[in-house]
CSV table of C-alpha atoms and ligand atoms in Angstrom, one decimal:
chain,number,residue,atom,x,y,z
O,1,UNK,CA,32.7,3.4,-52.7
O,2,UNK,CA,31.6,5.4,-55.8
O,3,UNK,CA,33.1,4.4,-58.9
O,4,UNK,CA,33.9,7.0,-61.1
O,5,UNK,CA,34.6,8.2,-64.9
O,6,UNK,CA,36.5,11.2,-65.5
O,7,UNK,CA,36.1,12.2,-69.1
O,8,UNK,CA,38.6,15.2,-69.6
O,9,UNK,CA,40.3,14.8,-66.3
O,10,UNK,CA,43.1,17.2,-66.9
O,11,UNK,CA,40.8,20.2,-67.4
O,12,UNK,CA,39.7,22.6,-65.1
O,13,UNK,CA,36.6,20.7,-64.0
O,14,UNK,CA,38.5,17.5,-64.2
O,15,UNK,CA,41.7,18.9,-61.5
O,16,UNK,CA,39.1,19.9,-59.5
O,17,UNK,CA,37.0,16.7,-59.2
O,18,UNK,CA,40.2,15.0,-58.6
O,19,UNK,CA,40.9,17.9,-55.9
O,20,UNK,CA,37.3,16.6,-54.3
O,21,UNK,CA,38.1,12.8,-54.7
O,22,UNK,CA,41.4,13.6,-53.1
O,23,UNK,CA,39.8,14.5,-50.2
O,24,UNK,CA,37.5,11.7,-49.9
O,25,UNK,CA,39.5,8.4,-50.6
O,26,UNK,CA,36.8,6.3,-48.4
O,27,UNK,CA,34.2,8.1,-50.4
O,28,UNK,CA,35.0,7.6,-53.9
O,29,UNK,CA,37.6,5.9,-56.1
O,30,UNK,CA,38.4,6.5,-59.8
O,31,UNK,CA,37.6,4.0,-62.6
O,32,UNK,CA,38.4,5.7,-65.7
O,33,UNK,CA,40.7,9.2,-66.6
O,34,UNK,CA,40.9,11.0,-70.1
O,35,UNK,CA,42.3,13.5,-71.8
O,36,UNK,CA,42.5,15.4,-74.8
O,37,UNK,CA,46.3,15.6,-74.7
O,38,UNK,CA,47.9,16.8,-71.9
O,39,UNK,CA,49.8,13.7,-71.0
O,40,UNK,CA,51.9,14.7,-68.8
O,41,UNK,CA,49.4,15.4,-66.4
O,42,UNK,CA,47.2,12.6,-67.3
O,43,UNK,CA,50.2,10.0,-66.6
O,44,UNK,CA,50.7,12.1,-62.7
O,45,UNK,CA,47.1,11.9,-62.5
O,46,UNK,CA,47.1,8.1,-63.2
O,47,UNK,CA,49.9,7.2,-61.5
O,48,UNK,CA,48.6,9.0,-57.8
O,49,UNK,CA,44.8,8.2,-58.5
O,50,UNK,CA,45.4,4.4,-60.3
O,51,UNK,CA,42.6,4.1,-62.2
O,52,UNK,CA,41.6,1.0,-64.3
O,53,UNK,CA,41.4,3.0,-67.8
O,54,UNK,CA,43.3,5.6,-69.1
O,55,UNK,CA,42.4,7.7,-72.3
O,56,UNK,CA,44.8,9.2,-74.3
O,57,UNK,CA,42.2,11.4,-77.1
O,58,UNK,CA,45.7,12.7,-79.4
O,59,UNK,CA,46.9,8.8,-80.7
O,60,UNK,CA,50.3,10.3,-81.2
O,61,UNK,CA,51.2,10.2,-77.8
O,62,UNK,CA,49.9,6.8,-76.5
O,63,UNK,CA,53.4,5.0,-77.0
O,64,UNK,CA,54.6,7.5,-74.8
O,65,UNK,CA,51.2,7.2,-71.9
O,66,UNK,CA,51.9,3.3,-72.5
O,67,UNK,CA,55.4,3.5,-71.6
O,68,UNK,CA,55.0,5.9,-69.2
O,69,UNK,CA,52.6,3.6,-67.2
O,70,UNK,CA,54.4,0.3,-67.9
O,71,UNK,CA,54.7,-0.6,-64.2
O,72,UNK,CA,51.1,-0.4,-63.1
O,73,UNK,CA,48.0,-2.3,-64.0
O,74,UNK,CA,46.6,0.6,-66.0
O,75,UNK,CA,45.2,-0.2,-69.5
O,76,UNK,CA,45.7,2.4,-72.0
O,77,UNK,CA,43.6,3.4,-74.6
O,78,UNK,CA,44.0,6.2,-77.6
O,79,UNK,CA,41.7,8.2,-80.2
O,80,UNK,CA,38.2,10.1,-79.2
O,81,UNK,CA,36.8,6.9,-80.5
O,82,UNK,CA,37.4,5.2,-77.0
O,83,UNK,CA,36.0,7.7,-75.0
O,84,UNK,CA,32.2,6.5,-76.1
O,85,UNK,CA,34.0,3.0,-75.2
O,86,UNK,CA,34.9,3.9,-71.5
O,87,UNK,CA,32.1,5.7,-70.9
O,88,UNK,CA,30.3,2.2,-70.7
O,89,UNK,CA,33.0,1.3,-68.2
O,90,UNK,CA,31.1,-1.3,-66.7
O,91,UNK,CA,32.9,-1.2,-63.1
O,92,UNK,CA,32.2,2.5,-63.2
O,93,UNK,CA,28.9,4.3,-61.2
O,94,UNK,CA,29.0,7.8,-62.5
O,95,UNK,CA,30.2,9.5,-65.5
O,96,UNK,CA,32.1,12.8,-64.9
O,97,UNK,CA,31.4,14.6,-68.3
O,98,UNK,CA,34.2,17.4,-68.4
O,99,UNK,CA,35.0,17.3,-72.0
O,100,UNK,CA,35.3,20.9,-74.1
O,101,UNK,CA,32.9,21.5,-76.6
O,102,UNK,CA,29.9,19.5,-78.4
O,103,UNK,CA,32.9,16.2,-78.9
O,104,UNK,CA,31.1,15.8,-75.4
O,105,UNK,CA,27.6,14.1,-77.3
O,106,UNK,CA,28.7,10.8,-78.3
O,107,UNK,CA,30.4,9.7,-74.9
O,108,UNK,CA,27.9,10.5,-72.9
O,109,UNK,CA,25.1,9.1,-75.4
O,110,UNK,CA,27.1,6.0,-74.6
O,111,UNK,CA,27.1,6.1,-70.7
O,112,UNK,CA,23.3,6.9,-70.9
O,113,UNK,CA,22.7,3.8,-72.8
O,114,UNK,CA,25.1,2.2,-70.4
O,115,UNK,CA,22.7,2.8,-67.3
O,116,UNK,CA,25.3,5.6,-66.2
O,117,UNK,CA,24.3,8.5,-63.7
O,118,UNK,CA,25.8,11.5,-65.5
O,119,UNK,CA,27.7,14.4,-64.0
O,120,UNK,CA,27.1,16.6,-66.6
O,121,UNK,CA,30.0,19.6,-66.8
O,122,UNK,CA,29.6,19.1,-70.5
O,123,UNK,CA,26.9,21.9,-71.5
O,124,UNK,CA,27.3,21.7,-75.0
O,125,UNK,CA,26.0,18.5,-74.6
O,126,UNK,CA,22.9,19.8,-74.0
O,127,UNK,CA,22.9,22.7,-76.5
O,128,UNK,CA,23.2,20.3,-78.9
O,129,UNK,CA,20.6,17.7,-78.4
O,130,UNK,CA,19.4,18.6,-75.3
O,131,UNK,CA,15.8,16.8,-76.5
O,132,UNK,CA,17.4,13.7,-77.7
O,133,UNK,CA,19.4,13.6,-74.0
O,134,UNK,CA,16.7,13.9,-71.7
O,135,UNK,CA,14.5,11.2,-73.6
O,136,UNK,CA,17.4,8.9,-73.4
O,137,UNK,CA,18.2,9.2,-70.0
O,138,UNK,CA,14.6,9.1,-68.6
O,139,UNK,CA,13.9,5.9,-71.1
O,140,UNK,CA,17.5,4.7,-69.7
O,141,UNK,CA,16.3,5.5,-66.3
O,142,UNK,CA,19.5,8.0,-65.7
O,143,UNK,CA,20.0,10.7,-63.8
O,144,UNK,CA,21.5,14.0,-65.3
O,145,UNK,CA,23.4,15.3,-62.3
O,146,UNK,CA,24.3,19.5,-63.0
O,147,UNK,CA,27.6,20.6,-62.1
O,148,UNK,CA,27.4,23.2,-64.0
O,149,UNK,CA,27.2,25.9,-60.6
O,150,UNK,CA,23.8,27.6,-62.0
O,151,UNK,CA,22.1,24.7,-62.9
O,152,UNK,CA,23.8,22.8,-59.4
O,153,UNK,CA,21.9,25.8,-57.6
O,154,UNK,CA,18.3,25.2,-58.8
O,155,UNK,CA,18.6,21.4,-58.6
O,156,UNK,CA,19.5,22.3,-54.8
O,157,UNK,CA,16.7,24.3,-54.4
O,158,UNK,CA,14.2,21.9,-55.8
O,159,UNK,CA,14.9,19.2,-53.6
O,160,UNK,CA,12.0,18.8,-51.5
O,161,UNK,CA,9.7,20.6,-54.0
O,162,UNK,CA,9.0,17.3,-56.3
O,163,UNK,CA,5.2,18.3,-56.4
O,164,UNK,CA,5.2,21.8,-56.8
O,165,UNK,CA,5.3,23.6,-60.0
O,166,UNK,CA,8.1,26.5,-60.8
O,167,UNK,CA,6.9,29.4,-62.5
O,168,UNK,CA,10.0,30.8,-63.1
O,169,UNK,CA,13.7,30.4,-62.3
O,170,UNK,CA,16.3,32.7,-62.6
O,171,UNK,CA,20.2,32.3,-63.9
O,172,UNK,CA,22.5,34.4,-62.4
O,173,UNK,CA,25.4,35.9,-64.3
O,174,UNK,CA,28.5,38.1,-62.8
O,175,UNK,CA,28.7,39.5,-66.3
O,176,UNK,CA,31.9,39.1,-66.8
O,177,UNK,CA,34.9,40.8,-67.7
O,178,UNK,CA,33.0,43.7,-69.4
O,179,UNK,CA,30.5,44.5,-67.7
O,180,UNK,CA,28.7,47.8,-68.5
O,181,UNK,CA,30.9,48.3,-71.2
O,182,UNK,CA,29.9,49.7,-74.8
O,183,UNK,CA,30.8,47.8,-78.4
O,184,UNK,CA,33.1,51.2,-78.7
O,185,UNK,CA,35.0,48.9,-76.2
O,186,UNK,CA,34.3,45.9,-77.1
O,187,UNK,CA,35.4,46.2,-80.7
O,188,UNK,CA,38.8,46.9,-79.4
O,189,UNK,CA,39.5,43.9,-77.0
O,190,UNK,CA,41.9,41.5,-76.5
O,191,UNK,CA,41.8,38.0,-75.9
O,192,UNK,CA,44.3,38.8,-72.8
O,193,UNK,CA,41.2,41.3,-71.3
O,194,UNK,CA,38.5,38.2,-72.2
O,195,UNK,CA,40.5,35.6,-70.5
O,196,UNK,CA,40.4,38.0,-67.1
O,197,UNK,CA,37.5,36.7,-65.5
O,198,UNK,CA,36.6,38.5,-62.1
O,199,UNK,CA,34.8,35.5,-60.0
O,200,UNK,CA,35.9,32.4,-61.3
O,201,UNK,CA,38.7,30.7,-62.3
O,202,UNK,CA,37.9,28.4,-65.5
O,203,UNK,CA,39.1,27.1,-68.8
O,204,UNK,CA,39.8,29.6,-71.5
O,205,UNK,CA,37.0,28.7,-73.6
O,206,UNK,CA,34.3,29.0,-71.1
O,207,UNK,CA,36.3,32.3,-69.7
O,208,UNK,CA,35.5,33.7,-73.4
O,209,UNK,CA,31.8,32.9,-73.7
O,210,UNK,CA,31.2,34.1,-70.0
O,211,UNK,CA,33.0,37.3,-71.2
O,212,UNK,CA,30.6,37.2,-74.3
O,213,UNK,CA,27.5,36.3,-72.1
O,214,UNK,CA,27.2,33.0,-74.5
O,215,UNK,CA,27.9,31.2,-71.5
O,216,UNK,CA,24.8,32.5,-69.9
O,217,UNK,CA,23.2,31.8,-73.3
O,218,UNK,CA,24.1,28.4,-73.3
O,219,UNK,CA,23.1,27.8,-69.7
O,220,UNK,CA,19.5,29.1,-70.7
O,221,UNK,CA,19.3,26.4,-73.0
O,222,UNK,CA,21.1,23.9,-70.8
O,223,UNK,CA,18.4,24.6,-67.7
O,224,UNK,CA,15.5,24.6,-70.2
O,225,UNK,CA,16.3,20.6,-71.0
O,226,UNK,CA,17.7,20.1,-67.4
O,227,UNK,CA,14.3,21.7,-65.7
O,228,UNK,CA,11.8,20.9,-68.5
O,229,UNK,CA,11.0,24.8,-68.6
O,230,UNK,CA,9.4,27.0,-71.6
O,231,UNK,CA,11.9,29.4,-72.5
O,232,UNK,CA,9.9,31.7,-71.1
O,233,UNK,CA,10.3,31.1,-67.6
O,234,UNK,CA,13.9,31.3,-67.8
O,235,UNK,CA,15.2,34.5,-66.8
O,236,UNK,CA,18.8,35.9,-66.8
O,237,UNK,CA,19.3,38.4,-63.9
O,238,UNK,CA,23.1,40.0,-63.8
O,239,UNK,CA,24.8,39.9,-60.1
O,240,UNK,CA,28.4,40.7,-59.9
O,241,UNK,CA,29.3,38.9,-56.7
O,242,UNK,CA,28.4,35.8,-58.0
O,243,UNK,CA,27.5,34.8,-54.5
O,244,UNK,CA,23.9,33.6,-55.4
O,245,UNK,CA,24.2,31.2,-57.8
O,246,UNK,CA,20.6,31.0,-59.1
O,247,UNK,CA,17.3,31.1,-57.6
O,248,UNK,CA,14.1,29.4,-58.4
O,249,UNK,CA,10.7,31.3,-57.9
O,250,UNK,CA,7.7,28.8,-57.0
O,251,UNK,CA,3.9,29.5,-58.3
O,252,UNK,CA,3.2,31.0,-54.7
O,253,UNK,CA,5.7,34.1,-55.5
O,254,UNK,CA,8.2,32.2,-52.8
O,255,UNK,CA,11.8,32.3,-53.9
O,256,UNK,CA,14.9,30.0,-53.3
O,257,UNK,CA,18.4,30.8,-54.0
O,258,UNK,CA,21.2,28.6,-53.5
O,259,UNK,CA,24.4,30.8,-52.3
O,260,UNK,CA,27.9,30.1,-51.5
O,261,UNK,CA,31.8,31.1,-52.2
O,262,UNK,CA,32.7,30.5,-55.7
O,263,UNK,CA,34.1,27.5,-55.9
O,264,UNK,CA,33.7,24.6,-58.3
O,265,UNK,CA,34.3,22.1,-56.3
O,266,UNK,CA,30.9,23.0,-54.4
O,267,UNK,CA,28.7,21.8,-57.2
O,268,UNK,CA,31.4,19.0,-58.3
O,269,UNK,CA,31.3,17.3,-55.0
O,270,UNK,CA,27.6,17.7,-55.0
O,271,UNK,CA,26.9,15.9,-57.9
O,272,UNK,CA,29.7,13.0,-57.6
O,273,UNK,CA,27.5,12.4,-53.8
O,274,UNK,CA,24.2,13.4,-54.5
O,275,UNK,CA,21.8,13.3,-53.2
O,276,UNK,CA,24.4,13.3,-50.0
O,277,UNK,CA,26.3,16.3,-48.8
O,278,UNK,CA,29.7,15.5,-47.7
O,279,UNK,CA,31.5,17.7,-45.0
O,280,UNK,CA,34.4,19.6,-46.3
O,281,UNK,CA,36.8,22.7,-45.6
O,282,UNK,CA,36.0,25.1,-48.6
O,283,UNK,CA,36.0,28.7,-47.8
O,284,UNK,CA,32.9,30.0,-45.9
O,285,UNK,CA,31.0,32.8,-46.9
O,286,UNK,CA,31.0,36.2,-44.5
O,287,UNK,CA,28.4,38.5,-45.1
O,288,UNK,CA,30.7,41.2,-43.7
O,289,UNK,CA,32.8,40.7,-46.8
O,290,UNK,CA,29.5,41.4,-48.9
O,291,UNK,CA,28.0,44.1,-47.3
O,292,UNK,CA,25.4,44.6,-50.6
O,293,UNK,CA,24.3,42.8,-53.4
O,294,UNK,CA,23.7,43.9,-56.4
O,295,UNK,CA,21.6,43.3,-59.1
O,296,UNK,CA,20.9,45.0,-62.7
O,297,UNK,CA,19.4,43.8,-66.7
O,298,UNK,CA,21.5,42.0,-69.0
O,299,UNK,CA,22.7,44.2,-71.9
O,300,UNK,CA,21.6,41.9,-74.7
O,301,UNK,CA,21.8,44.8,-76.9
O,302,UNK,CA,25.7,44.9,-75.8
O,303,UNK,CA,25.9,41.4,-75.6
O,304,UNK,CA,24.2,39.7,-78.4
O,305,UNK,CA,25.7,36.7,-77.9
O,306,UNK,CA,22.7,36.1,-75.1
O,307,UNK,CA,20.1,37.4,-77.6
O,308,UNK,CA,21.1,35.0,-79.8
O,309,UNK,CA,21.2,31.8,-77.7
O,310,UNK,CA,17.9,33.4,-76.6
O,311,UNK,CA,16.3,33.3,-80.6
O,312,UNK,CA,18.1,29.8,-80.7
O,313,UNK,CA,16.0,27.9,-78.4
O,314,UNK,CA,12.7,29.8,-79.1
O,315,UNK,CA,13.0,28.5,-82.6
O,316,UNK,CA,14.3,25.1,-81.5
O,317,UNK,CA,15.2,22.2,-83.9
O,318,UNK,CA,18.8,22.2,-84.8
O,319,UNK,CA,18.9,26.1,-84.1
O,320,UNK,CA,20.7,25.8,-81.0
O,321,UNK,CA,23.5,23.4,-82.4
O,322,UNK,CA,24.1,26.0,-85.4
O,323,UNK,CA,24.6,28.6,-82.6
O,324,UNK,CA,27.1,26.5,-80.5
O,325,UNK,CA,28.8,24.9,-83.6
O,326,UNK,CA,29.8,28.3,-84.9
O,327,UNK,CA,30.3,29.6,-81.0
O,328,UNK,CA,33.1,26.8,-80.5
O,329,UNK,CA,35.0,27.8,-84.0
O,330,UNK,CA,34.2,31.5,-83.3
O,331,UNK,CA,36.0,31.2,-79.9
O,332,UNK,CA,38.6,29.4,-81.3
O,333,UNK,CA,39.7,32.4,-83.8
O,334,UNK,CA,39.3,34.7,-80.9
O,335,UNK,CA,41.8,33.3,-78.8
O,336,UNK,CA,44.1,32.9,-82.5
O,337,UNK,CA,43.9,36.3,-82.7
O,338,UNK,CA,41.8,35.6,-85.9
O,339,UNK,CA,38.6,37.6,-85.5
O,340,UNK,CA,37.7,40.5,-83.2
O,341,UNK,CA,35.5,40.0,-80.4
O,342,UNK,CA,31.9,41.5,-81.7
O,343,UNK,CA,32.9,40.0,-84.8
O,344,UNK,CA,31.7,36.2,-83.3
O,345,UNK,CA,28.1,37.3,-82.6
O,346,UNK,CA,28.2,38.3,-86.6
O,347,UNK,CA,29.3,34.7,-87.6
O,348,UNK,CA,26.9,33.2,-85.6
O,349,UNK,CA,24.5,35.0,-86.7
O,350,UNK,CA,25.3,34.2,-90.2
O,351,UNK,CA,25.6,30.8,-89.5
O,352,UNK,CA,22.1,30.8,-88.0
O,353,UNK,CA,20.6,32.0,-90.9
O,354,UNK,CA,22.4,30.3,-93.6
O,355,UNK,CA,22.7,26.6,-92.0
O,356,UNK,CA,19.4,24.3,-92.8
O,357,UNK,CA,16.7,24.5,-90.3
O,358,UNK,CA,15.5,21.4,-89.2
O,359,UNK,CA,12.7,21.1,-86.9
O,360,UNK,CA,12.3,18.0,-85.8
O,361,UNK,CA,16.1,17.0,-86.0
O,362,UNK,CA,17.5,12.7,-85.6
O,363,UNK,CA,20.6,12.3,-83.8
O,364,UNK,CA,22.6,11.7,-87.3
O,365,UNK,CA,20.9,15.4,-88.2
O,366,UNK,CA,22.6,16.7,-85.0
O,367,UNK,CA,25.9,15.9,-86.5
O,368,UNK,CA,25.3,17.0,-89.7
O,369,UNK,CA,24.4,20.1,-88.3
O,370,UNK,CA,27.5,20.8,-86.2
O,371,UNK,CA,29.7,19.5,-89.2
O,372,UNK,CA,28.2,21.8,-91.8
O,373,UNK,CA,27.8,24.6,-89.0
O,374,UNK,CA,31.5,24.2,-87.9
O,375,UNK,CA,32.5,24.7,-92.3
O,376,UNK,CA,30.3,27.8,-92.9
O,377,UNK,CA,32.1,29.2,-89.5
O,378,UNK,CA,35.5,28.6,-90.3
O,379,UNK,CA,34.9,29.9,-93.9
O,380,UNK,CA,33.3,33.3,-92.2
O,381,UNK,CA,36.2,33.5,-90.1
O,382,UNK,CA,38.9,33.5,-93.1
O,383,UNK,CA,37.0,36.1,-94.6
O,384,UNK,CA,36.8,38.2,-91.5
O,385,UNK,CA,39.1,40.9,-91.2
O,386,UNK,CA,40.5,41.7,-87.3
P,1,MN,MN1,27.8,28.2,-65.0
């Protein structure tokens, strides 16, 4: 049996990975739950799935997860403090990391140190101190498992290819909500329009940066530490169907792409079994349903959320943990109603230029970063008119 953590179980990563663990009670069995501070659904989760741990993040209702799971042998635990404390779980063989935003760091810092596998869900993770992350795990011996379904599809592709060198891989992006669009439009949308994504069905603040294209940003940065890559080999190729989910290109000119439904679960229930595949009854894909692919440039004149991310990680240091510091309060706003949605690149971008650079940044400079990063954004914001 694999033992697992769920850090943010009652997201849309977490329902799903307990959707996969459902499925395969000989297969895997849950250790440890958490949640920001849905309760309700944390208590149903805990009392069907009976884990050892639960984590309630929001103290004020862990009187009421306590009472809730008097009857069972279930300890409970409250305050984002405990979620670096679980993530050590020692009974526990894999750490699901499906929290929201860069809160993500300090847990899974924690399970690394731990001797943890990591599922990583958690890009921000990576975004922030994605040099710090991969030192720690390959001096801690831990693998970083992508679940992320990009990232999922090159690790696929490179199994076998241990010895031989990429040249280049590329990212593939649907392009979300607005595809082809102008910033005539864009200036004028909605959060309702943002949170319609066409392919997949995901939380609303990863809905927002793949309607952005940060997401795609982000995931450049995220398969740069993941792959060991120069930025320049990382290429962002836009493909509506979102039926290949990446591709990798070998120094030979050969291609791989790993291709599928969308479906989260895929790339979930790869990474809670790798490096095994377990049999399931997803939907298949019919290439009579997808008679053509398609395949064009990303607008990063359009979308300059991407050019950003893009300027980020080619200047390095704490660079990209300004740009996803101000992204998660940006985001934030947008879905408050509080800023418009071309409005975010400009704080960003503000924040990038104002925030200290440093380029050779310690952990404790990571978090200085993201506080300081996090002030200037919400300051921006107020000022901002919608
Ligand atoms: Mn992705």
């Amino acid at each position: 049996m694999k033992k697992i953590t769920i850090l943010g179980s009652t997201g849309s990563i977490g329902t799903q990975a307990l959707e996969v663990i459902r499925d395969n009670p000989t297969i895997f069995k849950v250790s440890v739950l958490s949640a920001l501070k849905n309760s309700e659904l944390l208590i149903q989760q805990a009392k069907e799935f009976k884990p050892e741990v639960v984590v309630i993040c929001d103290e004020s209702q862990y009187l009421h997860v306590k009472e809730a799971l008097s009857s069972f042998d279930i300890k409970v635990l409250a305050g984002e403090e405990a979620l670096s404390e679980v993530a050590t779980y020692p009974q526990s063989d894999i750490v699901l990391t499906a929290l929201m935003g860069s809160v993500g760091l300090k847990p899974t810092i924690s399970a690394i140190k731990a001797g943890k596998n990591i599922a990583l869900a958690n890009k921000e993770t990576l975004v922030v101190a994605g040099e710090y992350i991969t030192q720690l795990a390959a001096a801690h011996q831990v693998k970083i498992l992508p679940v992320d379904s990009e990232h999922s599809a090159i690790f696929q592709c490179l199994v076998g290819e241990e010895q031989n060198e990429i040249e280049k891989i590329y990212l593939t992006a649907s392009g979300g909500p607005f595809l082809g669009r102008d910033q005539d439009f864009l200036s004028t949308v909605k959060k309702e329009q943002a949170l319609k994504h066409p392919n997949w069905v995901m939380g609303a603040k990863i809905t927002i940066d793949s309607a952005s294209l940060m997401n795609k940003g982000l995931e450049v940065i995220e398969a740069k530490w993941l792959f060991n890559l120069d930025v320049d080999q990382i290429d962002v190729i836009v493909h509506p169907q979102s039926i290949i989910h990446s591709l990798v290109q070998f120094t030979d000119g050969s291609m791989k792409a790993q291709m599928g439904v969308p479906d989260m679960k895929l790339p979930i229930q790869y990474a809670l079994n790798y490096p095994d595949r377990l049999k399931n009854n997803f939907k298949r894909f019919n290439f009579l349903d997808y008679p053509s692919f398609s395949f064009q440039k990303a607008d990063m004149k359009t979308f300059r959320n991407l050019d950003l991310a893009f300027t980020s990680i080619r200047k390095g240091g704490n660079m990209p943990c300004i740009l996803n510091a101000a992204n998660e309060i940006v985001v934030e706003a947008f879905l408050k109603d509080k800023i418009g949605f071309l409005q975010m690149s400009d704080v960003i971008e503000q924040c990038m230029e104002e925030i200290n650079f440093i380029e050779k940044p310690q952990l404790s400079d990571y978090l200085e970063t993201d506080k300081h990063s996090r002030i200037l954004a919400a300051e921006l914001v107020t000022k901002s008119k919608v």
